[in-house]
mmCIF file of C-alpha atoms in Angstrom:
data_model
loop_
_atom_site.group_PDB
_atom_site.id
_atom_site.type_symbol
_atom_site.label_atom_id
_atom_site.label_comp_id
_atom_site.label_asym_id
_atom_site.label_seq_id
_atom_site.Cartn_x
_atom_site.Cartn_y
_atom_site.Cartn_z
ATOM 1 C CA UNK A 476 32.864 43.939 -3.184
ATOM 2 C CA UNK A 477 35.015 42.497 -0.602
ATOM 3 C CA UNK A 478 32.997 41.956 2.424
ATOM 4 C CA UNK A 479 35.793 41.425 4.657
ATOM 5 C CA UNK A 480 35.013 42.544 8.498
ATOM 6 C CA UNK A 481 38.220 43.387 9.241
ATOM 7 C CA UNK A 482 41.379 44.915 7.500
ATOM 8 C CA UNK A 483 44.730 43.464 7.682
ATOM 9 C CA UNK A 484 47.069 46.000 9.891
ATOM 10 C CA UNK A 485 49.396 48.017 7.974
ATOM 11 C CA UNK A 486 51.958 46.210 10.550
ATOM 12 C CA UNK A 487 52.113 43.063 8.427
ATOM 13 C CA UNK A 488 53.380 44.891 5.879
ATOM 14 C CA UNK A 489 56.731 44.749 7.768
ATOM 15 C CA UNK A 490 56.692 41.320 8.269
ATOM 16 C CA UNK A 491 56.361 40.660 4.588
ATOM 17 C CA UNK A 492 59.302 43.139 3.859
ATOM 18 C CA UNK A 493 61.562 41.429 6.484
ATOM 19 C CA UNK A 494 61.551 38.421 4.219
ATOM 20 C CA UNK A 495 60.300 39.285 1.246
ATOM 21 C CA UNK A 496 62.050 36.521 -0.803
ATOM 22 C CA UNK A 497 59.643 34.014 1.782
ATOM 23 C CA UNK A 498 56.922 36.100 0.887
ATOM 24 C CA UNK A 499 56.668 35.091 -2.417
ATOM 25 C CA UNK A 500 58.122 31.545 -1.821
ATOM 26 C CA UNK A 501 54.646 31.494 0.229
ATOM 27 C CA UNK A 502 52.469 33.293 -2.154
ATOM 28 C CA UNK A 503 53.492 30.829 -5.079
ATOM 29 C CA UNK A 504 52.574 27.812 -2.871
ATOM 30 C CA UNK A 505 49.307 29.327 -2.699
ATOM 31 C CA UNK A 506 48.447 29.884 -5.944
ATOM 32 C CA UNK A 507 49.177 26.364 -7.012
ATOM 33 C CA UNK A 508 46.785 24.974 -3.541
ATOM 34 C CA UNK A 509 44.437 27.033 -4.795
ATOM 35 C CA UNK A 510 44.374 25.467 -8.237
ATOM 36 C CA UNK A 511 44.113 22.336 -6.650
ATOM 37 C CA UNK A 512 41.468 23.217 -4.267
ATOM 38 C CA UNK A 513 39.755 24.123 -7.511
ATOM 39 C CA UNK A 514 40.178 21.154 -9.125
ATOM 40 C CA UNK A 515 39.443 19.227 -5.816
ATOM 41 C CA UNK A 516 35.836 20.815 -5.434
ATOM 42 C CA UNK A 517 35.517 19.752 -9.253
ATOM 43 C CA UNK A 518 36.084 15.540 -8.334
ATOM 44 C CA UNK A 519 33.943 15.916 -5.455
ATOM 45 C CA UNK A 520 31.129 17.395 -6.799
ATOM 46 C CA UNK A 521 30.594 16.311 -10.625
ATOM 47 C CA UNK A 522 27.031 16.246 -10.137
ATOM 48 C CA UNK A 523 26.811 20.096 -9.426
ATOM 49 C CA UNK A 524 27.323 20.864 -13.380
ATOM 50 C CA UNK A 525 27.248 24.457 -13.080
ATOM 51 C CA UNK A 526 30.414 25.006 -10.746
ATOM 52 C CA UNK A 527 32.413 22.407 -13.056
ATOM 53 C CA UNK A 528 32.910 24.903 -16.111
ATOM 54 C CA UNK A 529 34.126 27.860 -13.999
ATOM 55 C CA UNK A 530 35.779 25.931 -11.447
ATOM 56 C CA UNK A 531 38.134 23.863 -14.098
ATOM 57 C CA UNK A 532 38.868 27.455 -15.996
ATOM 58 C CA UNK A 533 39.523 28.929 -12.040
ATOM 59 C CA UNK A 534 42.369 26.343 -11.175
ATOM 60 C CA UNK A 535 44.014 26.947 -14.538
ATOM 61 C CA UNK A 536 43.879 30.555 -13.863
ATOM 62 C CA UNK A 537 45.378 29.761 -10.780
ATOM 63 C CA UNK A 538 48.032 27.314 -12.361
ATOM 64 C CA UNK A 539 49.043 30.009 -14.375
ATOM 65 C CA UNK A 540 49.512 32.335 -11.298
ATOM 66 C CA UNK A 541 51.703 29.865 -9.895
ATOM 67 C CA UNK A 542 53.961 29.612 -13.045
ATOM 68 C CA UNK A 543 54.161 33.285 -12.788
ATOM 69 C CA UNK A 544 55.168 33.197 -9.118
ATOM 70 C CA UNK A 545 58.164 30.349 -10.215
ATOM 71 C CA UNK A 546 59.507 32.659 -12.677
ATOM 72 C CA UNK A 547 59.683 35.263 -10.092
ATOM 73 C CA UNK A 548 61.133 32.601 -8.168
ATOM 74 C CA UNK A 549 63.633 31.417 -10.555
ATOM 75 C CA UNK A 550 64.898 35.126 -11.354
ATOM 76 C CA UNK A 551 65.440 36.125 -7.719
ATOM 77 C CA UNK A 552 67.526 32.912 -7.492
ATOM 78 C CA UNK A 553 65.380 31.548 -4.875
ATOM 79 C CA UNK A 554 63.947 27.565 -4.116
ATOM 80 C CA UNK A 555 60.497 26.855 -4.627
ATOM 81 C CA UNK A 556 59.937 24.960 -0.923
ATOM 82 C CA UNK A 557 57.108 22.113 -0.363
ATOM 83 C CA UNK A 558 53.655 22.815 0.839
ATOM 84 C CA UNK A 559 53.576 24.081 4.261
ATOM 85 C CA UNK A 560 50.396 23.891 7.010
ATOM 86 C CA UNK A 561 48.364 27.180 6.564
ATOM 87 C CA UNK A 562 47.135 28.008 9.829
ATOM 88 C CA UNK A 563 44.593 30.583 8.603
ATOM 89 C CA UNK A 564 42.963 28.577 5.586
ATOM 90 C CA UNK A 565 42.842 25.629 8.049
ATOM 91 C CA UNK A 566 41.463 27.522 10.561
ATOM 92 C CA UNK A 567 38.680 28.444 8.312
ATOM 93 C CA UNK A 568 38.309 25.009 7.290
ATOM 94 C CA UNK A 569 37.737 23.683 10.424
ATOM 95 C CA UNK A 570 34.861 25.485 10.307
ATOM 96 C CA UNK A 571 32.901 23.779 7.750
ATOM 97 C CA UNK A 572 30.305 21.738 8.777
ATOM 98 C CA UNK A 573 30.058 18.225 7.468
ATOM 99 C CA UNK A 574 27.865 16.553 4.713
ATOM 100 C CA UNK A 575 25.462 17.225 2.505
ATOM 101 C CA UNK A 576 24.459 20.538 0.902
ATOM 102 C CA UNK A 577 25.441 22.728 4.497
ATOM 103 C CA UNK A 578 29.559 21.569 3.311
ATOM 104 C CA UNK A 579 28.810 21.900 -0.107
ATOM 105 C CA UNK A 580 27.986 25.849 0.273
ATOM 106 C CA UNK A 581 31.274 25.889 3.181
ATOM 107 C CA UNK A 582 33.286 24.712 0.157
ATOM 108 C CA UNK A 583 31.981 27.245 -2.051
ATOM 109 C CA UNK A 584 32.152 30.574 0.632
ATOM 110 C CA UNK A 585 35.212 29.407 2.310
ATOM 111 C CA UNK A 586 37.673 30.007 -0.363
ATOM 112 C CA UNK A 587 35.636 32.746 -1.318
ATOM 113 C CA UNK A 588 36.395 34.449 2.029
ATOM 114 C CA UNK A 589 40.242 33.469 1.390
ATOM 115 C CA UNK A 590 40.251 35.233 -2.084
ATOM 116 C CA UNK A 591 38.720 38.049 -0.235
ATOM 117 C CA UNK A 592 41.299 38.570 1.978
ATOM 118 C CA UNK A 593 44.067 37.351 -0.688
ATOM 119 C CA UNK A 594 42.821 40.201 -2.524
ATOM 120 C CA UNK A 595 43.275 42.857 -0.308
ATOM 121 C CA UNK A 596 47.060 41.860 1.067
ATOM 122 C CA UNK A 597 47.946 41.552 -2.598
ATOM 123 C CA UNK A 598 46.728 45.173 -3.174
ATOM 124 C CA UNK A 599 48.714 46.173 -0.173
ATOM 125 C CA UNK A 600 52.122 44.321 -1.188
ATOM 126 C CA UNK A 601 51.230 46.063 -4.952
ATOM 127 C CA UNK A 602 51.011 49.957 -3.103
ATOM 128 C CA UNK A 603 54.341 48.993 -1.435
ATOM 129 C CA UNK A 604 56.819 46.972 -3.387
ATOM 130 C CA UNK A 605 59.696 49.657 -4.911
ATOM 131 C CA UNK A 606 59.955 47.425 -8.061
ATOM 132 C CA UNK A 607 57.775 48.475 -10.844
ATOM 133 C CA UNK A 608 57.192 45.457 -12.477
ATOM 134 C CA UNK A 609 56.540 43.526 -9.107
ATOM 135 C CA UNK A 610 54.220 46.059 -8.092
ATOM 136 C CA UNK A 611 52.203 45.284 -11.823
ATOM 137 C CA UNK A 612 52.702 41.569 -11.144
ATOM 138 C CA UNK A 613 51.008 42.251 -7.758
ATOM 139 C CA UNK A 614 48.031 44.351 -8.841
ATOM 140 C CA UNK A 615 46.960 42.045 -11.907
ATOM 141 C CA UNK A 616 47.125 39.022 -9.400
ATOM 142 C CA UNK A 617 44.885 41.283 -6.699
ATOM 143 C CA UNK A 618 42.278 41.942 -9.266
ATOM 144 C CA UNK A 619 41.987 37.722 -10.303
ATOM 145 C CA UNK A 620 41.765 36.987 -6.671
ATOM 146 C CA UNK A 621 39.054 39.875 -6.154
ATOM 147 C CA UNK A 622 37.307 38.366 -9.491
ATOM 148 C CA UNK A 623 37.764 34.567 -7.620
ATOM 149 C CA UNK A 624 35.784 35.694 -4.327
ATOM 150 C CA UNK A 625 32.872 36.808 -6.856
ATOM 151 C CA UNK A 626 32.901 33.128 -8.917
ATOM 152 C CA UNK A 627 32.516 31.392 -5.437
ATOM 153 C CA UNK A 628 29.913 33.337 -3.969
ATOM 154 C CA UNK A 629 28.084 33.102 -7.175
ATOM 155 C CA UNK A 630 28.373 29.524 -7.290
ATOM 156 C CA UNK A 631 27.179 29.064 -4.092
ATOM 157 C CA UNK A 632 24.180 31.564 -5.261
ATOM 158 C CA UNK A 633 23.421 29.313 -7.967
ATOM 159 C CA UNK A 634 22.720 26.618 -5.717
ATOM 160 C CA UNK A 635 21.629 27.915 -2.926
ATOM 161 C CA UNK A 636 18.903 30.810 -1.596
ATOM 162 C CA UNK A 637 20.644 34.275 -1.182
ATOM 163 C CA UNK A 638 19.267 34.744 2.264
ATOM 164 C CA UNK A 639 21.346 31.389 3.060
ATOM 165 C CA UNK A 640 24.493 32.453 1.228
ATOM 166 C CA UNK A 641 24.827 35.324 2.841
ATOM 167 C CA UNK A 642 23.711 34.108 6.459
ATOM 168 C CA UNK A 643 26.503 31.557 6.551
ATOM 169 C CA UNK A 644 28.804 34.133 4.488
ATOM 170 C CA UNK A 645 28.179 36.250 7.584
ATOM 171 C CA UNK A 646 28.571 33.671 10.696
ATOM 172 C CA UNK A 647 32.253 32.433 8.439
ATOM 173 C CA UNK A 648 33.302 35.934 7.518
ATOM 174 C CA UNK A 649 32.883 36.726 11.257
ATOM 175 C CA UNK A 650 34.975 34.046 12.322
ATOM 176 C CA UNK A 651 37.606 34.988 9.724
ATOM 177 C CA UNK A 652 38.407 38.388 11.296
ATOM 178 C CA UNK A 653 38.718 36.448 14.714
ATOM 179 C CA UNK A 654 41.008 34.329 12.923
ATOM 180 C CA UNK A 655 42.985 36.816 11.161
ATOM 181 C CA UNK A 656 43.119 39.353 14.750
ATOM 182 C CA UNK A 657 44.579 36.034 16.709
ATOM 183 C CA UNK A 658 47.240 34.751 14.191
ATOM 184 C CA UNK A 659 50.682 35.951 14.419
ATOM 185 C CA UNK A 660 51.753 37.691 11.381
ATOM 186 C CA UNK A 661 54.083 36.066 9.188
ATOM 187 C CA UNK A 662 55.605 36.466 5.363
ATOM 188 C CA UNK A 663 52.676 34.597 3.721
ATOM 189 C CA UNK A 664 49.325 36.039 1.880
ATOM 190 C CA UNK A 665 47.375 34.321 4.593
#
């Protein structure tokens, strides 16, 4: 299902292990942007009733990621930092075009794509971590984010032609691997 055109280096894996504590510092920031990314797409666009539903249940899905990331947090004896820039989900932003329906569908596919690729360093950190119950922690959260990338592309289906969905999925999810190949690698899911 995840149409990703490139696969994240086993490589980065070591970087995440060199700091793992900042690892999931980072990955608990992103699980509570994502819930307000959620909520974000749902006060910009109350007129598009169908993604409202799903979208409101996605960002407290993703709330509730977040809360399990802080207890993780709190256990390991480590400080929950403020938001930090992320290069890559900016990076795809930046892509978007502006106004109208063509950002409406970016909005949708764009965090699609970043679920996408959420998903699969997730399922990496799950095959790797030592600790049993991090490792279960890691899966469970792999398989929402790999559940997430299908609710955005089929909002943006509901709204929009497939041929169209999947032509712009294409041009963005080409971009992403450029993205992804020039970043440095760091302790974050993105």
């Amino acid at each position: 299902m995840l149409d990703l055109r490139s696969s994240t280096p086993s490589a980065w894996l070591d970087v995440v292990f060199a700091d793992f504590d900042a690892f999931i510092v980072d990955h608990a920031l992103c699980e509570r942007k994502a819930s307000a990314m959620g909520l974000s797409l749902v006060a910009k666009y109350p007129d598009r009733t169908a993604i409202l539903d799903p979208l409101i249940a996605f960002a407290r899905e993703e709330l509730e990621h977040f809360h399990v990331m802080y207890r993780i947090i709190e256990k390991r004896g480590l400080v929950l930092m403020g938001d930090e820039k992320d290069n890559y989900v900016n990076a795809l932003r930046r892509l978007s075009r502006s106004g109208g329906d063509e950002l409406f569908l970016d909005r949708l596919i764009v965090p699609g794509i970043v679920e996408a690729r959420g998903c699969e360093r997730l399922q990496m950190v799950a095959g790797a971590v030592t600790d049993p119950g991090l490792a279960g922690t890691y899966l469970d959260l792999a398989r929402a984010e790999s559940r997430h990338h299908g609710l955005f592309f089929r909002l943006a289906r509901q709204y929009f032609p497939e041929s169209v969905v999947q032509g712009r999925a294409d041009e963005l999810l080409e971009a992403e691997a450029r993205i992804v190949e020039k970043l440095p690698f760091r302790a974050a899911v993105h």
